Amino acid sequence: MNKKRQSMITSIREGVKALRHPGAFLKQHPRMMYIVFGLLYMVIAYLPHFGLIEFGTMGVFAYIAIYSIVALGLNLLLGFSGLISLSTAGFMGAGALGTGVLIQQGLPFELAAAIAVITAGAIGALIGLFSLKVEGIYLAIATLFVGEILHKIYTQVAIFGGDAIRIGAIKVFGLRELSQISQIDRTYLFILIVAILVLMMIVMHNIVHSKTGRALLAMSRSEHAAQAMGISILRYRLTAFVTATMFAATAGVAYALYFQSVTTAQWTLSASLFIIAMVVVGGYKSIYGTLLGVFIIHGIPELIIKDYLGDVSYIFSGILIIIVIIFYPNGFVYIWYDLKGWMYKVNVKQKIKNLFTKEPTNRGDSQ
Amino acid sequence: MTTFLNILFNSLETGSVYALAALGIVLIFRTSRTTNFAQGTIGTFMAFIAAFAMMKLGYNIWVVTIVALLAAFLTGVIIDTIIIRPASKAGAVSKQIITLGIIMVLTDLQTFIFGVDTQTLDRYIPSQYSMSIFGATLQYNTLLIIVVSSLLMIGLFYFIQKTRWGLATRVTAVDETTSKLMGVPTKRITMISWATAAMLGTLAAIFVAPRVTVRSDMLVSVQVSAFFAGTLGGFSTFYGPVIGAYIIALLKNVTSFYISTEWGDVIVYLIILLFLYFKPYGLFGKKPDKKV
């Protein structure tokens, strides 16, 4: 009884502390930070209703959220495990098209999504097994084979509807039908996919800060040393590939949920390359870095460059990619450390300057 | 017999195109340690230049080819000097993404300069000139493509194996830092490699252009097949991908003719994946030595 009261008091105290110093609280609880980030992001869903941005712009932000999910999964593969996959877009397509087809067969949305994601994960497991034998560029191109086969299946098999699947309104949680056409429904859909993004960020955070994350890091540095420490390569390779493909498929589900119409031909090698570019440009091993990368690769061209330059916007995003990689080979998010280092240098220089410019009489006064 | 010969001639022609592209990819992979995804885009860009020179300026196909090859040489040198060399510190994947950046820049530049309309390029020898072997028709143009690309590749292999510069290329491919210490001009080698690769891609584009017309995605399937040829033959030799290219072309044509037009490619890919599982470094590949 007493214990319960004690714990209640401490939790209230912590709550008050959190309210008084929100910055420090969020630093201690990174998971809360993701939720706060998500809530701020959700505000975008209401801006079009007040005429602050257009509904099309909201679509770009939805794209950013969706790409962030798949890029997070790929970062686990690329950043933490040092493995590359060129079939990411294929798995995203599996999530989107799979959900669409299953809904058209009459399944409820949640079940359809789950089946699509699990199927993608199973194929990911197969690739993981394959990766034990095949390495480096050979593995990259082996995944390209998988991507090409998936692309062929999407465009050739009649069940995917030839050019595109039009899903129409989706009933979410059996409660309410949400349609892309209605403006208020679109706001709800946006909130839903941001919620999925926040969930995936927290999942990613948990994986990275667990035994699995450390094992993956060890594996990426030296496979042999990791093996000598008792890390099972098979198990963690499988984990990495399955997680990455399931993240990709989840992004596909979010795509199907928001846009409610999925074309079959868009899941190509170049789409996969764009997702890799997001991870590379944003920053390996960093969750916010990944989001930054998505914003640089997809957001800046769509939101800013396109308005000013129109058709030739791709030239500038291409140049942007090249410049960022030349100057920040580990990702643009590391500009933060450079800035910090630079500030530190300036501070130290200032202090040294102060030390020498102080007049000796001052010292005498203080004594 | 007749159909098989037809398939064979067809495969030799597409195989030559794949082989040229694959050779360019492996050349860059060995000397610059990156997978060049922009190989196809560079070739396409040059094909547009060629088509422009032909339609607007009225040159014939032979002159046009030389113009396009010169442009390709220059492009390769420029790409290496201002993009690849400054990024030498970046990791393998980052370098691959740089080639994605090159794709974006070139593709947009191409639509900006030449528009989105498809263009055409002539055959070297018009298609009515052909001969018949056991009932199968062999166009002289096909024969020319096969002979020219084989001669070119044999010449390139001779160059790589027998000359001083070839030796320099090979040692750069094995270990760039050591070669630099030994006095090999590795910078010039990588530059020439990029230029040569761009020229090979351009030839592939001009050879394939009369069949598919000049448009922005004309080399996508060629490039993907060239990557596959590289894995099938193994990236550790220069001749492996070339042989892989001919094998893939033949397999693709045979499966799509005898089994299924739509699923022929998928069957070939599955066969190669299975093959890779048992021989992970390709037909002629060696397992690279790794430090523990």
XYZ file of C-alpha atoms in Angstrom, chain A:
367
model
C 0.000 0.000 0.000
C 2.692 2.354 1.119
C 4.911 1.265 -1.747
C 2.192 2.012 -4.259
C 1.763 5.487 -2.851
C 5.477 6.062 -2.921
C 5.721 5.110 -6.588
C 2.749 7.332 -7.405
C 4.409 10.278 -5.732
C 7.668 9.708 -7.581
C 5.907 9.441 -10.912
C 4.034 12.678 -10.263
C 7.284 14.317 -9.263
C 8.884 13.125 -12.481
C 5.935 14.443 -14.429
C 6.296 17.861 -12.871
C 10.025 17.795 -13.544
C 9.347 16.868 -17.159
C 6.980 19.784 -17.539
C 9.444 22.208 -16.017
C 12.430 20.999 -18.054
C 11.021 19.379 -21.193
C 14.374 19.465 -23.022
C 16.225 17.488 -20.401
C 13.325 15.058 -20.059
C 13.246 14.329 -23.789
C 16.996 13.815 -23.831
C 16.639 11.156 -21.156
C 13.663 9.502 -22.843
C 14.377 9.294 -26.580
C 11.215 7.266 -27.184
C 9.116 10.195 -25.937
C 11.071 12.368 -28.328
C 9.843 10.268 -31.256
C 6.270 10.683 -30.072
C 6.681 14.443 -29.735
C 8.225 14.505 -33.194
C 5.261 12.531 -34.519
C 2.749 14.886 -32.901
C 4.495 17.889 -34.430
C 4.509 16.134 -37.798
C 0.789 15.405 -37.473
C 0.112 19.137 -37.281
C 0.862 19.238 -41.017
C -2.342 17.248 -41.574
C -4.417 20.222 -40.384
C -2.549 22.993 -42.185
C -4.334 22.535 -45.554
C -7.707 23.076 -43.886
C -6.639 26.551 -42.831
C -5.303 27.241 -46.303
C -1.708 27.401 -45.085
C -0.430 24.732 -47.492
C -1.997 22.917 -50.426
C -3.297 19.372 -50.221
C -0.667 18.341 -52.756
C 2.055 19.549 -50.401
C 0.562 17.370 -47.703
C 0.949 14.468 -50.143
C 4.670 15.247 -50.386
C 4.925 15.105 -46.594
C 3.053 11.806 -46.641
C 5.593 10.523 -49.155
C 8.372 11.641 -46.824
C 6.829 9.710 -43.921
C 6.413 6.594 -46.086
C 9.938 6.756 -47.489
C 11.246 7.297 -43.945
C 9.824 3.938 -42.881
C 11.523 2.017 -45.696
C 14.760 3.990 -45.335
C 14.889 3.173 -41.607
C 14.712 -0.536 -42.402
C 17.367 -0.191 -45.066
C 19.593 1.700 -42.639
C 19.554 -1.340 -40.382
C 20.878 -3.337 -43.315
C 23.221 -0.783 -44.844
C 24.367 1.227 -41.840
C 24.432 -1.340 -39.095
C 25.146 -4.574 -40.928
C 27.074 -3.325 -43.961
C 24.894 -5.345 -46.335
C 23.336 -3.865 -49.449
C 20.012 -4.656 -51.057
C 18.942 -3.477 -54.507
C 15.430 -4.897 -54.230
C 14.034 -2.592 -51.540
C 11.494 -1.026 -53.887
C 10.363 -4.520 -54.872
C 9.477 -5.299 -51.268
C 7.782 -1.958 -50.843
C 5.721 -2.943 -53.877
C 4.984 -6.281 -52.239
C 3.499 -4.447 -49.262
C 1.470 -1.999 -51.341
C 0.278 -4.306 -54.115
C -0.178 -7.278 -51.770
C -2.425 -5.239 -49.488
C -4.371 -3.951 -52.480
C -4.946 -7.396 -53.972
C -5.940 -8.969 -50.655
C -8.395 -6.164 -49.902
C -9.935 -6.681 -53.316
C -10.289 -10.370 -52.456
C -12.454 -9.286 -49.552
C -10.061 -9.451 -46.610
C -10.149 -6.677 -43.979
C -7.328 -4.132 -44.241
C -5.426 -5.176 -41.109
C -5.311 -8.859 -42.079
C -4.310 -8.035 -45.654
C -1.486 -5.805 -44.421
C -0.241 -8.433 -41.989
C -0.190 -11.142 -44.666
C 1.658 -8.867 -47.111
C 4.274 -7.895 -44.540
C 4.844 -11.464 -43.372
C 5.164 -12.746 -46.944
C 7.763 -10.080 -47.680
C 9.597 -11.055 -44.488
C 9.678 -14.681 -45.616
C 11.288 -13.717 -48.935
C 13.701 -11.557 -46.932
C 14.634 -14.619 -44.880
C 15.430 -16.493 -48.093
C 17.725 -13.667 -49.190
C 19.337 -13.748 -45.742
C 20.112 -17.450 -46.178
C 21.463 -16.695 -49.640
C 23.695 -13.962 -48.226
C 25.658 -16.507 -46.188
C 27.116 -17.836 -49.426
C 27.308 -14.791 -51.649
C 29.132 -11.598 -50.727
C 29.785 -8.002 -51.682
C 28.807 -6.908 -55.159
C 27.634 -10.430 -55.970
C 25.090 -10.223 -53.138
C 24.014 -6.757 -54.289
C 23.349 -8.028 -57.797
C 21.691 -11.188 -56.467
C 19.175 -8.916 -54.722
C 18.824 -7.056 -58.017
C 17.791 -10.389 -59.570
C 15.097 -10.687 -56.887
C 13.968 -7.138 -57.580
C 13.715 -7.794 -61.326
C 11.766 -11.004 -60.770
C 9.337 -9.186 -58.431
C 8.952 -6.370 -60.957
C 8.196 -8.889 -63.695
C 5.605 -10.598 -61.481
C 3.870 -7.298 -60.677
C 3.638 -6.239 -64.299
C 2.812 -9.634 -65.853
C 0.508 -11.456 -63.437
C -3.098 -10.496 -64.138
C -4.113 -10.370 -60.472
C -2.174 -7.118 -59.994
C -4.430 -5.451 -62.526
C -1.908 -4.721 -65.272
C -1.166 -1.021 -64.840
C -2.492 -0.238 -61.393
C -4.675 -1.440 -58.545
C -7.352 0.979 -57.467
C -8.300 0.083 -53.921
C -10.789 2.806 -53.059
C -11.920 3.590 -49.538
C -10.295 1.490 -46.815
C -12.126 0.503 -43.668
C -9.670 1.026 -40.798
C -10.005 -1.020 -37.584
C -13.485 -1.980 -38.763
C -14.646 1.432 -37.622
C -14.744 3.896 -40.430
C -14.182 3.986 -44.137
C -11.487 6.457 -45.060
C -11.246 7.636 -48.618
C -8.450 9.572 -50.307
C -11.022 11.658 -52.143
C -12.521 13.280 -49.044
C -10.355 16.053 -47.604
C -11.056 15.408 -43.932
C -10.463 11.670 -44.415
C -7.135 12.482 -45.993
C -6.141 14.269 -42.787
C -6.988 11.154 -40.783
C -5.033 8.974 -43.198
C -2.039 11.273 -42.828
C -2.232 10.987 -39.049
C -2.428 7.206 -39.355
C 0.699 6.880 -41.472
C 2.618 9.257 -39.204
C 1.552 7.043 -36.296
C 2.968 4.052 -38.197
C 6.195 6.013 -38.749
C 6.542 6.829 -35.040
C 5.890 3.191 -34.157
C 8.568 2.056 -36.596
C 11.024 4.636 -35.232
C 10.522 3.270 -31.733
C 10.895 -0.314 -32.982
C 14.095 0.687 -34.753
C 15.380 2.416 -31.614
C 14.705 -0.699 -29.572
C 16.443 -2.978 -32.073
C 19.480 -0.724 -32.333
C 19.894 -0.384 -28.580
C 19.504 -4.072 -27.887
C 21.821 -7.046 -28.097
C 20.797 -7.456 -31.728
C 21.962 -3.953 -32.612
C 25.339 -4.449 -30.975
C 25.738 -7.826 -32.688
C 24.958 -6.267 -36.077
C 27.482 -3.494 -35.472
C 30.127 -6.014 -34.492
C 29.357 -8.033 -37.626
C 29.721 -5.032 -39.901
C 33.176 -4.239 -38.502
C 34.626 -7.737 -38.689
C 32.664 -10.854 -39.334
C 35.402 -13.170 -38.102
C 35.972 -11.284 -34.867
C 32.217 -11.223 -34.251
C 32.021 -14.950 -34.851
C 34.897 -15.494 -32.434
C 32.920 -13.588 -29.797
C 30.083 -16.050 -30.209
C 27.788 -14.072 -32.494
C 25.807 -16.296 -34.831
C 26.203 -14.846 -38.322
C 23.247 -16.851 -39.626
C 20.890 -15.584 -36.966
C 21.748 -11.907 -37.236
C 21.989 -11.849 -41.035
C 18.508 -13.320 -41.105
C 17.327 -10.757 -38.544
C 18.761 -7.882 -40.575
C 17.260 -8.976 -43.879
C 13.889 -9.938 -42.438
C 13.607 -6.646 -40.529
C 14.601 -4.579 -43.553
C 12.124 -6.290 -45.864
C 9.349 -6.053 -43.288
C 10.013 -2.328 -42.843
C 9.882 -1.951 -46.620
C 6.616 -3.863 -46.840
C 5.174 -1.780 -43.992
C 6.057 1.342 -45.943
C 4.240 -0.222 -48.878
C 1.186 -0.794 -46.690
C 1.309 2.855 -45.603
C 1.539 3.826 -49.287
C -1.535 1.744 -50.136
C -3.358 3.195 -47.131
C -2.686 6.813 -48.016
C -2.803 6.857 -51.809
C -5.296 3.987 -52.262
C -4.140 3.383 -55.804
C -0.898 1.589 -56.596
C 0.794 1.353 -59.988
C 2.646 -1.836 -60.826
C 5.562 -0.459 -62.834
C 7.038 1.982 -60.325
C 8.949 -0.521 -58.136
C 12.164 -0.559 -60.140
C 15.904 -0.510 -59.630
C 16.002 3.284 -59.767
C 13.401 3.509 -56.989
C 15.613 1.243 -54.865
C 18.617 3.418 -55.652
C 16.703 6.474 -54.456
C 15.993 4.783 -51.137
C 19.670 3.850 -50.775
C 20.537 7.469 -51.583
C 18.310 8.624 -48.714
C 20.244 6.472 -46.251
C 23.654 7.396 -47.642
C 22.992 11.121 -47.840
C 21.195 11.323 -44.492
C 23.544 9.325 -42.362
C 24.347 5.776 -41.494
C 23.334 4.494 -38.056
C 21.162 7.494 -37.261
C 17.378 7.528 -37.033
C 16.949 11.278 -37.411
C 19.698 11.238 -40.013
C 17.625 8.859 -42.105
C 14.669 11.231 -41.914
C 16.946 14.108 -42.875
C 18.142 12.098 -45.870
C 14.573 11.459 -47.008
C 13.862 15.155 -46.696
C 16.945 16.093 -48.730
C 16.344 13.541 -51.497
C 12.566 13.737 -51.766
C 11.411 16.786 -49.834
C 13.743 19.527 -51.048
C 13.300 18.805 -54.775
C 9.521 18.442 -54.486
C 8.856 21.294 -52.080
C 11.470 23.888 -52.931
C 13.468 23.300 -56.098
C 10.508 22.370 -58.278
C 8.733 25.644 -57.623
C 11.651 27.742 -58.743
C 13.203 25.673 -61.498
C 10.426 23.424 -62.807
C 11.535 20.681 -65.151
C 15.239 20.730 -64.466
C 14.882 20.094 -60.720
C 16.510 16.680 -61.027
C 19.808 18.232 -62.119
C 19.994 20.098 -58.850
C 19.040 17.140 -56.696
C 21.689 15.107 -58.531
C 24.288 17.778 -57.863
C 23.088 17.971 -54.243
C 23.633 14.213 -53.796
C 27.112 14.404 -55.307
C 28.156 17.398 -53.211
C 26.829 15.977 -49.947
C 28.645 12.673 -50.527
C 31.913 14.370 -51.466
C 31.908 16.542 -48.349
C 30.054 14.240 -45.931
C 30.907 10.659 -46.881
C 29.251 9.378 -43.686
C 26.020 11.296 -44.114
C 24.797 14.833 -43.856
C 23.676 14.382 -40.248
C 27.339 14.505 -39.230
C 27.376 18.186 -40.139
C 26.094 18.579 -36.568
C 29.353 17.226 -35.159
C 31.348 19.479 -37.459
C 29.372 22.482 -36.284
C 29.894 21.482 -32.663
C 33.610 21.006 -33.228
C 33.812 24.347 -34.978
C 31.940 26.088 -32.163
C 34.252 24.440 -29.650
C 37.288 25.669 -31.558
C 35.928 29.206 -31.665
C 35.176 29.068 -27.946
C 38.610 27.790 -27.043
C 40.276 30.424 -29.215
C 38.209 33.101 -27.524
C 39.173 31.825 -24.082
C 42.865 31.738 -24.955
C 42.578 35.234 -26.338
C 40.915 36.389 -23.143
C 43.663 34.812 -21.113
C 46.345 36.800 -22.864
C 44.513 40.065 -23.364
C 43.574 40.390 -19.702
C 45.625 43.076 -18.134
C 47.831 42.144 -15.173
C 46.390 45.004 -13.084
C 43.027 43.209 -13.093
C 44.601 40.225 -11.452
C 46.103 42.413 -8.791
C 42.710 43.997 -8.096
C 40.964 40.730 -7.555
C 43.621 39.600 -5.173
